[in-house]
Amino acid sequence: RKEVEQDPGPFNVPEGATVAFNCTYSNSASQSFFWYRQDCRKEPKLLMSVYSSGNEDGRFTAQLNRASQYISLLIRDSKLSDSATYLCGCITGFQKLVFGTGTRLLVSP
Amino acid sequence: GAVVSQHPSRVICKSGTSVKIECRSLDFQATTMFWYRQFPKKSLMLMATSNEGSKATYEQGVEKDKFLINHASLTLSTLTVTSAHPEDSSFYICSARDTNNYGYTFGSGTRLTVV
């Protein structure tokens, strides 16, 4: 079983829509969680860390459910510039940052 | 903010040759760096963990003799793809973990094409 799993998508949404991605992790000892954004042929950029209490940054909200071992990312009022691949990352034992397959988002006019 | 410099950004080499990729943390110390590989439209796969002053730790299925990692200082790790073959063509990305604040910063990646 993969350590981190995501629906690869693509998710096709119109501008202004709200879209949510989920990610599950297999190692209950995973310590920290992140959402990264990756544009085509570029390196990942940190979007936000995910805290147990949930956290929000502008249009983006991240949630962590340790009991069910999943992480979510909610994007409100989608912009064309939000089109990208969103990677869920977990820090496992030995401080390794591992990623899911990424979820591709396409926002259309 | 933290910056990681990765070079070269793009390299084309002949089959059978070796290619060295450098990953350098510019404004912080990194006792640990990570090397990833990403095939087109696929996930970032962790290849190995590079530890300053000691041997790298490789993920299952990654050949340590083919992908040589050296982490000789707190700011530099290198990945050498030895005897490269076309199937090694991929996007290689490094990440450095800041010793002080434990943040992970990525290099800009190296696109390797073996012909």
Short mmCIF file of C-alpha atoms in Angstrom, two decimals:
data_model
loop_
_atom_site.label_atom_id
_atom_site.label_comp_id
_atom_site.label_asym_id
_atom_site.label_seq_id
_atom_site.Cartn_x
_atom_site.Cartn_y
_atom_site.Cartn_z
CA ARG A 1 0.00 0.00 0.00
CA LYS A 2 1.29 3.47 -0.84
CA GLU A 3 2.18 5.70 2.06
CA VAL A 4 0.13 8.58 0.70
CA GLU A 5 -2.78 8.27 -1.70
CA GLN A 6 -4.63 10.89 -3.69
CA ASP A 7 -7.18 10.92 -6.47
CA PRO A 8 -5.13 12.00 -9.51
CA GLY A 9 -8.11 13.77 -11.09
CA PRO A 10 -8.24 15.87 -13.15
CA PHE A 11 -10.84 18.00 -11.43
CA ASN A 12 -12.39 20.34 -13.99
CA VAL A 13 -14.19 23.27 -12.36
CA PRO A 14 -15.43 26.66 -13.53
CA GLU A 15 -14.05 29.88 -12.15
CA GLY A 16 -15.60 30.76 -8.82
CA ALA A 17 -16.33 27.16 -7.87
CA THR A 18 -15.38 25.52 -4.60
CA VAL A 19 -13.35 22.35 -4.90
CA ALA A 20 -12.06 19.91 -2.31
CA PHE A 21 -9.28 17.34 -2.45
CA ASN A 22 -8.67 14.51 -0.05
CA CYS A 23 -5.56 12.56 0.74
CA THR A 24 -5.09 9.49 2.91
CA TYR A 25 -1.95 8.30 4.63
CA SER A 26 -1.13 4.81 5.83
CA ASN A 27 1.41 5.41 8.58
CA SER A 28 -0.36 6.41 11.78
CA ALA A 29 2.97 7.65 13.12
CA SER A 30 3.20 10.34 10.43
CA GLN A 31 3.97 13.58 12.16
CA SER A 32 3.43 16.54 9.87
CA PHE A 33 1.38 17.19 6.82
CA PHE A 34 1.52 19.65 3.97
CA TRP A 35 -0.12 20.69 0.74
CA TYR A 36 2.22 21.63 -2.09
CA ARG A 37 1.39 23.10 -5.45
CA GLN A 38 3.29 21.99 -8.52
CA ASP A 39 3.04 23.71 -11.87
CA CYS A 40 3.94 21.85 -15.03
CA ARG A 41 7.65 21.03 -15.25
CA LYS A 42 8.42 23.00 -12.10
CA GLU A 43 9.40 22.13 -8.55
CA PRO A 44 6.75 21.87 -5.81
CA LYS A 45 6.02 25.00 -3.83
CA LEU A 46 4.66 24.85 -0.30
CA LEU A 47 1.03 25.95 -0.25
CA MET A 48 0.32 25.40 3.41
CA SER A 49 1.06 23.21 6.37
CA VAL A 50 -1.83 21.25 7.84
CA TYR A 51 -2.51 21.56 11.54
CA SER A 52 -4.62 19.32 13.72
CA SER A 53 -7.08 22.10 14.45
CA GLY A 54 -7.45 22.96 10.78
CA ASN A 55 -6.11 26.12 9.25
CA GLU A 56 -7.08 28.67 6.67
CA ASP A 57 -5.06 30.90 4.39
CA GLY A 58 -7.23 33.16 2.31
CA ARG A 59 -9.28 30.99 -0.05
CA PHE A 60 -7.54 27.81 1.08
CA THR A 61 -8.55 25.68 4.05
CA ALA A 62 -6.72 22.57 5.19
CA GLN A 63 -8.04 19.95 7.59
CA LEU A 64 -6.46 16.94 9.27
CA ASN A 65 -8.36 13.95 10.60
CA ARG A 66 -5.93 11.75 12.49
CA ALA A 67 -8.53 9.15 13.46
CA SER A 68 -9.34 8.47 9.81
CA GLN A 69 -5.87 9.33 8.59
CA TYR A 70 -6.86 11.79 5.94
CA ILE A 71 -6.07 15.35 5.00
CA SER A 72 -8.19 17.68 2.96
CA LEU A 73 -7.73 20.90 1.03
CA LEU A 74 -10.63 23.17 0.19
CA ILE A 75 -10.28 25.92 -2.39
CA ARG A 76 -13.00 28.54 -2.51
CA ASP A 77 -13.74 30.94 -5.36
CA SER A 78 -11.39 29.14 -7.76
CA LYS A 79 -9.24 31.29 -10.02
CA LEU A 80 -7.77 30.38 -13.38
CA SER A 81 -4.36 30.69 -11.75
CA ASP A 82 -5.24 27.89 -9.33
CA SER A 83 -4.85 25.38 -12.18
CA ALA A 84 -1.99 23.16 -11.09
CA THR A 85 -1.26 19.82 -9.46
CA TYR A 86 -1.76 19.70 -5.71
CA LEU A 87 0.51 17.33 -3.82
CA CYS A 88 -0.25 16.00 -0.39
CA GLY A 89 2.92 15.47 1.65
CA CYS A 90 3.56 13.65 4.92
CA ILE A 91 6.60 13.44 7.08
CA THR A 92 7.08 9.84 8.09
CA GLY A 93 9.57 8.25 10.40
CA PHE A 94 13.18 9.31 9.80
CA GLN A 95 11.87 12.76 8.82
CA LYS A 96 11.25 11.77 5.20
CA LEU A 97 8.79 13.90 3.24
CA VAL A 98 6.78 11.66 0.95
CA PHE A 99 4.07 12.61 -1.49
CA GLY A 100 0.91 11.29 -3.02
CA THR A 101 0.45 11.15 -6.77
CA GLY A 102 -0.93 14.66 -6.82
CA THR A 103 -4.37 15.86 -7.84
CA ARG A 104 -4.62 17.86 -11.03
CA LEU A 105 -6.95 20.85 -10.99
CA LEU A 106 -8.13 22.62 -14.13
CA VAL A 107 -10.08 25.84 -13.64
CA SER A 108 -11.86 27.04 -16.76
CA PRO A 109 -13.38 30.45 -17.61
CA GLY B 1 13.25 32.82 2.72
CA ALA B 2 15.26 29.63 2.35
CA VAL B 3 16.71 29.03 -1.09
CA VAL B 4 18.01 25.81 -2.60
CA SER B 5 20.03 25.99 -5.78
CA GLN B 6 20.07 22.96 -8.06
CA HIS B 7 22.32 22.59 -11.09
CA PRO B 8 22.17 21.89 -13.90
CA SER B 9 18.56 22.65 -14.71
CA ARG B 10 18.69 20.61 -17.87
CA VAL B 11 21.16 18.08 -19.20
CA ILE B 12 21.32 15.81 -22.21
CA CYS B 13 23.86 13.04 -22.13
CA LYS B 14 24.80 9.98 -24.11
CA SER B 15 23.91 6.53 -22.91
CA GLY B 16 26.67 5.07 -20.75
CA THR B 17 27.99 8.35 -19.42
CA SER B 18 27.62 9.71 -15.88
CA VAL B 19 25.88 12.88 -14.84
CA LYS B 20 26.36 14.81 -11.62
CA ILE B 21 23.60 16.99 -10.17
CA GLU B 22 24.33 19.48 -7.40
CA CYS B 23 21.97 20.64 -4.69
CA ARG B 24 23.09 23.57 -2.58
CA SER B 25 21.37 25.32 0.32
CA LEU B 26 22.28 28.98 -0.06
CA ASP B 27 21.33 30.59 3.22
CA PHE B 28 20.86 27.79 5.69
CA GLN B 29 22.50 24.61 6.86
CA ALA B 30 21.00 21.28 5.89
CA THR B 31 22.20 18.13 7.61
CA THR B 32 19.61 16.24 5.62
CA MET B 33 18.75 16.52 1.95
CA PHE B 34 16.39 14.39 -0.09
CA TRP B 35 16.50 13.32 -3.72
CA TYR B 36 13.33 12.70 -5.69
CA ARG B 37 12.57 11.54 -9.20
CA GLN B 38 9.46 12.35 -11.16
CA PHE B 39 8.41 10.76 -14.43
CA PRO B 40 5.98 12.66 -16.68
CA LYS B 41 2.53 12.97 -15.11
CA LYS B 42 3.63 10.84 -12.18
CA SER B 43 4.26 11.50 -8.53
CA LEU B 44 7.45 12.67 -6.89
CA MET B 45 9.14 9.49 -5.76
CA LEU B 46 11.63 9.71 -2.92
CA MET B 47 14.86 8.04 -4.00
CA ALA B 48 17.16 8.58 -1.07
CA THR B 49 17.93 10.58 2.02
CA SER B 50 21.31 12.27 2.02
CA ASN B 51 22.95 12.77 5.41
CA GLU B 52 25.89 15.09 5.92
CA GLY B 53 29.00 13.17 6.80
CA SER B 54 27.47 9.71 6.50
CA LYS B 55 26.09 7.29 3.96
CA ALA B 56 22.86 8.00 2.19
CA THR B 57 19.77 5.95 2.91
CA TYR B 58 18.11 4.60 -0.21
CA GLU B 59 14.46 3.75 -0.71
CA GLN B 60 13.48 0.25 -1.69
CA GLY B 61 14.14 -0.46 -5.34
CA VAL B 62 16.67 2.35 -5.84
CA GLU B 63 20.12 1.11 -6.81
CA LYS B 64 22.73 2.76 -4.63
CA ASP B 65 25.54 1.90 -7.03
CA LYS B 66 23.74 3.58 -9.87
CA PHE B 67 22.66 6.69 -8.01
CA LEU B 68 25.66 7.83 -6.02
CA ILE B 69 24.99 10.41 -3.35
CA ASN B 70 27.58 12.51 -1.60
CA HIS B 71 26.78 15.00 1.17
CA ALA B 72 30.20 16.32 2.07
CA SER B 73 29.16 19.60 3.68
CA LEU B 74 26.19 21.16 5.44
CA THR B 75 25.21 23.01 2.29
CA LEU B 76 25.93 20.65 -0.59
CA SER B 77 24.66 17.27 -1.71
CA THR B 78 25.36 15.71 -5.09
CA LEU B 79 23.60 12.96 -7.00
CA THR B 80 25.56 11.16 -9.70
CA VAL B 81 23.66 9.04 -12.18
CA THR B 82 26.24 6.52 -13.30
CA SER B 83 26.21 4.75 -16.65
CA ALA B 84 23.00 6.51 -17.56
CA HIS B 85 20.47 4.80 -19.81
CA PRO B 86 17.42 6.21 -21.59
CA GLU B 87 15.13 4.83 -18.87
CA ASP B 88 16.95 7.11 -16.38
CA SER B 89 15.55 10.11 -18.24
CA SER B 90 13.44 11.93 -15.70
CA PHE B 91 13.01 15.06 -13.61
CA TYR B 92 15.27 14.92 -10.54
CA ILE B 93 14.53 17.27 -7.64
CA CYS B 94 16.34 17.79 -4.38
CA SER B 95 14.96 19.08 -1.13
CA ALA B 96 16.91 20.42 1.82
CA ARG B 97 15.72 20.35 5.40
CA ASP B 98 16.70 23.41 7.42
CA THR B 99 18.53 22.26 10.54
CA ASN B 100 17.16 25.19 12.53
CA ASN B 101 13.47 25.29 11.66
CA TYR B 102 12.93 21.89 10.04
CA GLY B 103 11.36 23.42 6.92
CA TYR B 104 11.76 21.61 3.59
CA THR B 105 12.79 23.65 0.56
CA PHE B 106 13.00 22.29 -2.96
CA GLY B 107 15.51 22.97 -5.68
CA SER B 108 14.23 23.90 -9.12
CA GLY B 109 14.89 20.42 -10.49
CA THR B 110 17.08 18.89 -13.18
CA ARG B 111 15.60 17.51 -16.35
CA LEU B 112 17.81 14.67 -17.50
CA THR B 113 17.54 13.25 -21.00
CA VAL B 114 19.68 10.27 -21.90
CA VAL B 115 20.01 9.62 -25.63
#
